[in-house]
Short mmCIF file of C-alpha atoms in Angstrom, two decimals:
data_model
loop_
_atom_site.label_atom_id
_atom_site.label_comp_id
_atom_site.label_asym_id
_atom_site.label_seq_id
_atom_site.Cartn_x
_atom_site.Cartn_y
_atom_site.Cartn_z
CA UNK A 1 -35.29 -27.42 -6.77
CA UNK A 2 -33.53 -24.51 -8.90
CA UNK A 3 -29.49 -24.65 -8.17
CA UNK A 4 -26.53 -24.96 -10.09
CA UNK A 5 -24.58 -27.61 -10.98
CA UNK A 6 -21.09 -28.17 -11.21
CA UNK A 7 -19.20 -31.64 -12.73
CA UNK A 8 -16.81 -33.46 -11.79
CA UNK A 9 -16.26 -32.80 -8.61
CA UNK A 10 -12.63 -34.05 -8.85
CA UNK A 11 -10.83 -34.01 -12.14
CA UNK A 12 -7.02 -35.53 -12.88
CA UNK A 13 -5.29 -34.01 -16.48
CA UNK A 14 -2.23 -35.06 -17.46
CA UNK A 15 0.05 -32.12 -18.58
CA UNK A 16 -0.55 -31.05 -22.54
CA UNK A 17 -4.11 -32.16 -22.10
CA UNK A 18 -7.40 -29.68 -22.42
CA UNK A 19 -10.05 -30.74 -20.30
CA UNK A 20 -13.29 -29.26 -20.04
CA UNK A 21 -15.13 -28.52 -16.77
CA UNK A 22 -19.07 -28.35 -16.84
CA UNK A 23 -21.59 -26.00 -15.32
CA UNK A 24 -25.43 -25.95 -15.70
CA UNK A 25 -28.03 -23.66 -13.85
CA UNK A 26 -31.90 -24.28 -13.46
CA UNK A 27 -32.30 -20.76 -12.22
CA UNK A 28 -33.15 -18.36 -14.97
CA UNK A 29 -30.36 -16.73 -14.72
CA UNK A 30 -28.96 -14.26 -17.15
CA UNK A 31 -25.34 -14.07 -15.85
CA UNK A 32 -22.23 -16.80 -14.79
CA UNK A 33 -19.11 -16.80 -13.85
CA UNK A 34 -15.91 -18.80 -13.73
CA UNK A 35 -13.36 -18.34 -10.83
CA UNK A 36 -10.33 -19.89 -9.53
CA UNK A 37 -9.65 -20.19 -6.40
CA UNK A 38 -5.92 -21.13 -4.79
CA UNK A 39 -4.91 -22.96 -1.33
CA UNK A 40 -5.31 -20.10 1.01
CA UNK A 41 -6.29 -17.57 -0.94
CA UNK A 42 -9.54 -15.40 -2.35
CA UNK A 43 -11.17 -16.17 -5.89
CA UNK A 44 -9.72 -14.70 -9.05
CA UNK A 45 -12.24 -14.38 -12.20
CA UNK A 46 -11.72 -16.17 -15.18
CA UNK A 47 -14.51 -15.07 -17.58
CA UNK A 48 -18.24 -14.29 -17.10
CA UNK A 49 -21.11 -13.91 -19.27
CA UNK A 50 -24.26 -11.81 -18.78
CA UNK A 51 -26.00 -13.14 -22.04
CA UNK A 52 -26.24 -16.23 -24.40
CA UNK A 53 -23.84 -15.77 -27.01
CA UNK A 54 -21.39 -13.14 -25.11
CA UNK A 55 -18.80 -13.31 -22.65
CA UNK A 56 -15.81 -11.56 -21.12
CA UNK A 57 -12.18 -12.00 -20.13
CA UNK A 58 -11.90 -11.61 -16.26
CA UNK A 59 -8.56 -11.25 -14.57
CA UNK A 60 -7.02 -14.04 -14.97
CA UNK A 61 -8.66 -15.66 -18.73
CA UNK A 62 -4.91 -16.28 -20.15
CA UNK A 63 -5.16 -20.66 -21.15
CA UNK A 64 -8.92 -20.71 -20.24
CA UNK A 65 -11.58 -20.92 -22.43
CA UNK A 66 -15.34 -20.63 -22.89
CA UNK A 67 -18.80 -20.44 -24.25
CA UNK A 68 -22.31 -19.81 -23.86
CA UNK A 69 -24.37 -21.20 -26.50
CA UNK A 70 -28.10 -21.80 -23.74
CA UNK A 71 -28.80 -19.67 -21.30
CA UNK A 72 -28.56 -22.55 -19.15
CA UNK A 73 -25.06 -23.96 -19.55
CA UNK A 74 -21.40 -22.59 -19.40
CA UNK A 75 -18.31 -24.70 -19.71
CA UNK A 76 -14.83 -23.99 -19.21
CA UNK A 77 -12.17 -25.67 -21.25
CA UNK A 78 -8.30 -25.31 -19.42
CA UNK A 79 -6.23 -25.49 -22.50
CA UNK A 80 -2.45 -26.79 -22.47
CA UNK A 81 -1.37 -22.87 -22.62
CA UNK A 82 -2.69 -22.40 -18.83
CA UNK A 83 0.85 -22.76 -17.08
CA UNK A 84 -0.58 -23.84 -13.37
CA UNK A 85 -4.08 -25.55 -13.76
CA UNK A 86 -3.83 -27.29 -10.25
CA UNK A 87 -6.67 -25.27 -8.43
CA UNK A 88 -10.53 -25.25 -7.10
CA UNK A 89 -12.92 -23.83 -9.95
CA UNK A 90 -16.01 -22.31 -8.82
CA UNK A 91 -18.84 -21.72 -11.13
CA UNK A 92 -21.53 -19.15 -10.07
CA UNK A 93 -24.88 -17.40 -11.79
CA UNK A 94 -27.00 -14.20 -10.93
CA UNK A 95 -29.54 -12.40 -11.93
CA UNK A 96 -27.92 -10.02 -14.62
CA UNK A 97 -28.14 -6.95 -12.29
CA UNK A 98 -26.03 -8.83 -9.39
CA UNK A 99 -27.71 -7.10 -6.42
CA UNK A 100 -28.69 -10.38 -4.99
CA UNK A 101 -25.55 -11.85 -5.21
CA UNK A 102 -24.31 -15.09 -6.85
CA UNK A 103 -25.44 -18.33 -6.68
CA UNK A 104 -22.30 -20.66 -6.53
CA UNK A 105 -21.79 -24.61 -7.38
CA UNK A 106 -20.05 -27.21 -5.27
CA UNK A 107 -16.71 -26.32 -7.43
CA UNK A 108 -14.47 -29.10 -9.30
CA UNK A 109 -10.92 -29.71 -8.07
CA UNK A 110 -9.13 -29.94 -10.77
CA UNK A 111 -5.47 -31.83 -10.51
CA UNK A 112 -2.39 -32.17 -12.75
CA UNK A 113 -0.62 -35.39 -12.98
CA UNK B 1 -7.34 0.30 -8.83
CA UNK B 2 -9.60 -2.34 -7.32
CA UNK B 3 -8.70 -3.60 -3.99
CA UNK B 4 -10.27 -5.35 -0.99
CA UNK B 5 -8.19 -6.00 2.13
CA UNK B 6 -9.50 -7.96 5.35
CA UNK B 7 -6.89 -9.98 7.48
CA UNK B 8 -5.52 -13.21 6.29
CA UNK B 9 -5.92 -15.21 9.94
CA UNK B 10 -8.07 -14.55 12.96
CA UNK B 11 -8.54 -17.42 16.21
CA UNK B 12 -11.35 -16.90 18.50
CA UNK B 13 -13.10 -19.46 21.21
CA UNK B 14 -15.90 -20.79 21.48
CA UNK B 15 -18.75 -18.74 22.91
CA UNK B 16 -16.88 -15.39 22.48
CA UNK B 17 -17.50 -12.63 20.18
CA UNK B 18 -15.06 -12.22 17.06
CA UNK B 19 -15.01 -9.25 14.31
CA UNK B 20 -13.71 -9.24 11.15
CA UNK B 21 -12.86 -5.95 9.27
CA UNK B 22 -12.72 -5.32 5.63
CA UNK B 23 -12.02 -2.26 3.51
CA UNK B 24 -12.16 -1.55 0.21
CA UNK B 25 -11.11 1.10 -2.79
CA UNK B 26 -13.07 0.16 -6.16
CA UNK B 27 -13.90 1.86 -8.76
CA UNK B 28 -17.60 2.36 -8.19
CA UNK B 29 -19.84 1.01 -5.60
CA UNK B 30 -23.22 -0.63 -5.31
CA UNK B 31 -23.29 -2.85 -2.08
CA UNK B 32 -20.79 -5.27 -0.40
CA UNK B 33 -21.86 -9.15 0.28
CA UNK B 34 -20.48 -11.39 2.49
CA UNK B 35 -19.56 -14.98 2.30
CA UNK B 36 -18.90 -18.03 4.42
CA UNK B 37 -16.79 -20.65 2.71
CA UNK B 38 -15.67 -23.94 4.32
CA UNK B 39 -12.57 -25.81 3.46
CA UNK B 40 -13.00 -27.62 0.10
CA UNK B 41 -17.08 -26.37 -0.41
CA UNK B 42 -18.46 -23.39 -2.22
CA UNK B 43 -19.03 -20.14 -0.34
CA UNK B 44 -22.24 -19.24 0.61
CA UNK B 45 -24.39 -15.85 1.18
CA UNK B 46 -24.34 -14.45 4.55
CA UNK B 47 -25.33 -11.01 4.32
CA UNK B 48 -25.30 -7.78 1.77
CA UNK B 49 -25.37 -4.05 2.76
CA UNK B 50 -26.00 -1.50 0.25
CA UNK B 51 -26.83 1.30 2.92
CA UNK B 52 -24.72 2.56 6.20
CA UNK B 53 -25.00 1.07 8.81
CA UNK B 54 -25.34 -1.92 11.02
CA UNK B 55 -27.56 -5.17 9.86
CA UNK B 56 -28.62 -7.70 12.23
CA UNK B 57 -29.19 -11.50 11.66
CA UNK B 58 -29.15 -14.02 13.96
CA UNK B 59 -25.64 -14.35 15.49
CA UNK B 60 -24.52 -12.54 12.69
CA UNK B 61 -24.37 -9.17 11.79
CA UNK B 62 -22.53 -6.66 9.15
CA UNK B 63 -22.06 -3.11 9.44
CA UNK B 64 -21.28 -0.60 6.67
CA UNK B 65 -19.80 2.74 5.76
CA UNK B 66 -19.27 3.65 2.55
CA UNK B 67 -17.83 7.39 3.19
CA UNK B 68 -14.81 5.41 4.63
CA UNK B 69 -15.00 2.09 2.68
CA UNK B 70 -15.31 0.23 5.48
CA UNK B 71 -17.49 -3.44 6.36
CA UNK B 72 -17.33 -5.52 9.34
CA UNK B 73 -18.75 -8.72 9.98
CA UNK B 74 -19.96 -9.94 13.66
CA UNK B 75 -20.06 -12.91 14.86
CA UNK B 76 -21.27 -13.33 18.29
CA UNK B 77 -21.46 -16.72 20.50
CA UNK B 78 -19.41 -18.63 18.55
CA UNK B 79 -19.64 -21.77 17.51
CA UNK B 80 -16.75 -24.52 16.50
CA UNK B 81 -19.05 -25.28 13.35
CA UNK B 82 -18.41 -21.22 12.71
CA UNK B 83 -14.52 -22.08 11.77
CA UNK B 84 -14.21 -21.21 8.07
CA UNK B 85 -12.84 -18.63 5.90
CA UNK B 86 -15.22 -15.27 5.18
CA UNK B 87 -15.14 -13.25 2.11
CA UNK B 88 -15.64 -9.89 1.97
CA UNK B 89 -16.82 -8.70 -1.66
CA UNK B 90 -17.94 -5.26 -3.38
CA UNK B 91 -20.69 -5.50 -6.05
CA UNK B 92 -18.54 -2.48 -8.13
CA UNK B 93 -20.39 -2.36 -11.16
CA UNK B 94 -23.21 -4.68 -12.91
CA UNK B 95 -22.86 -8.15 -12.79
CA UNK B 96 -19.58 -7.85 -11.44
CA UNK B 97 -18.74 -8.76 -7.44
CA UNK B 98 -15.18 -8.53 -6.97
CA UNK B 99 -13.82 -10.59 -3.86
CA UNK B 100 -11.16 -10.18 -0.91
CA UNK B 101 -9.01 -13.38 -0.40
CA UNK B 102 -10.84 -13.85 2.74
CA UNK B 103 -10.22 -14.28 6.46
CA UNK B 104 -9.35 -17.88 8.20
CA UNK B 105 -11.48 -17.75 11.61
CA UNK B 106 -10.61 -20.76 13.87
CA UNK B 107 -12.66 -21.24 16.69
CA UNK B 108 -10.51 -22.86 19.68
CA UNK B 109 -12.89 -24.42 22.47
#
């Protein structure tokens, strides 16, 4: 079954420490996405991609970083510059167009101790 | 500017009807999705409208107007499982879906 995959689900970083999250799609698609998403509140994007080898800053890309080297894959790395890491990341893919809407992973909570 | 605004908190009970209103102002416009997310779990597609007016599925159903940037979603015999926040997002330009924070619906019994 085509779907996307996001790992771990739960993730613990001690402060000063990059950690990378991981996302992989079986779908075909042309185009993810990274997004935060705080206690209570709507998701903020961190950086997208609509094409191996290129990707964007979103709104909020300051201590995140990224890259898409398959078509299939697209990992996040939270660096130490990221002041407030402690949040829900939500990966998501789409046809590059977007008119049928995203595809999202279970999400990785992501902790720091 | 970009912004989406629907209402932070709504309660309804069980068996009733509830609606939830969005509106938007973004700089260009080619439908608006919404989402269902429960606590802790990704969201997940309910429904996009790219023309005006009302579209019907199931218990749920979202209208449009895009002369006054304006969504609903409808939600009709409600059901506890239906507590959860919604998302109300505009696909503004390619590849790019921009989203509302969402609205909390509890469902009392």
């Amino acid at each position: 079954d085509g779907g996307i995959t996001q790992s771990p689900k739960y993730l613990f970083r001690k402060e000063g420490q990059n950690v990378t999250l991981s996302c992989e799609q079986n779908l075909n698609h042309d185009a993810m996405y990274w997004y935060r998403q705080d206690p209570g509140q709507g998701l903020r994007l961190i950086y997208y991609s609509q094409i191996v080898n290129d990707f964007q800053k979103g709104d909020i890309a300051e201590g995140y970083s990224v890259s898409r080297e398959k078509k299939e894959s697209f990992p996040l790395t939270v660096t130490s510059a990221q002041k407030n890491p402690t949040a829900f990341y939500l990966c998501a893919s789409s046809t590059r167009q977007g008119n049928y809407g995203y595809t999202f992973g279970s999400g990785t909570r992501l902790t720091v101790v | 500017g970009q912004n989406i605004d629907q209402p932070t908190e709504m309660t309804a009970t069980e068996g009733a009807i509830v609606q939830i209103n969005c509106t938007y102002q973004t700089s260009g416009f080619n439908g608006l999705f919404w989402y269902q997310q429960h606590a802790g779990e990704a969201p997940t597609f309910l429904s996009y409208n790219v023309l005006d007016g009302l579209e019907e599925k199931g218990r749920f159903s979202s209208f449009l107007s895009r002369s006054k940037g304006y969504s609903y979603l409808l939600l009709k015999e409600l059901q506890m499982k239906d507590s959860a926040s919604y998302l109300c997002a505009v696909y503004s330009s390619a590849s790019k879906i921009i989203f509302g924070s969402g609205t909390r619906l509890s469902i009392r019994p």
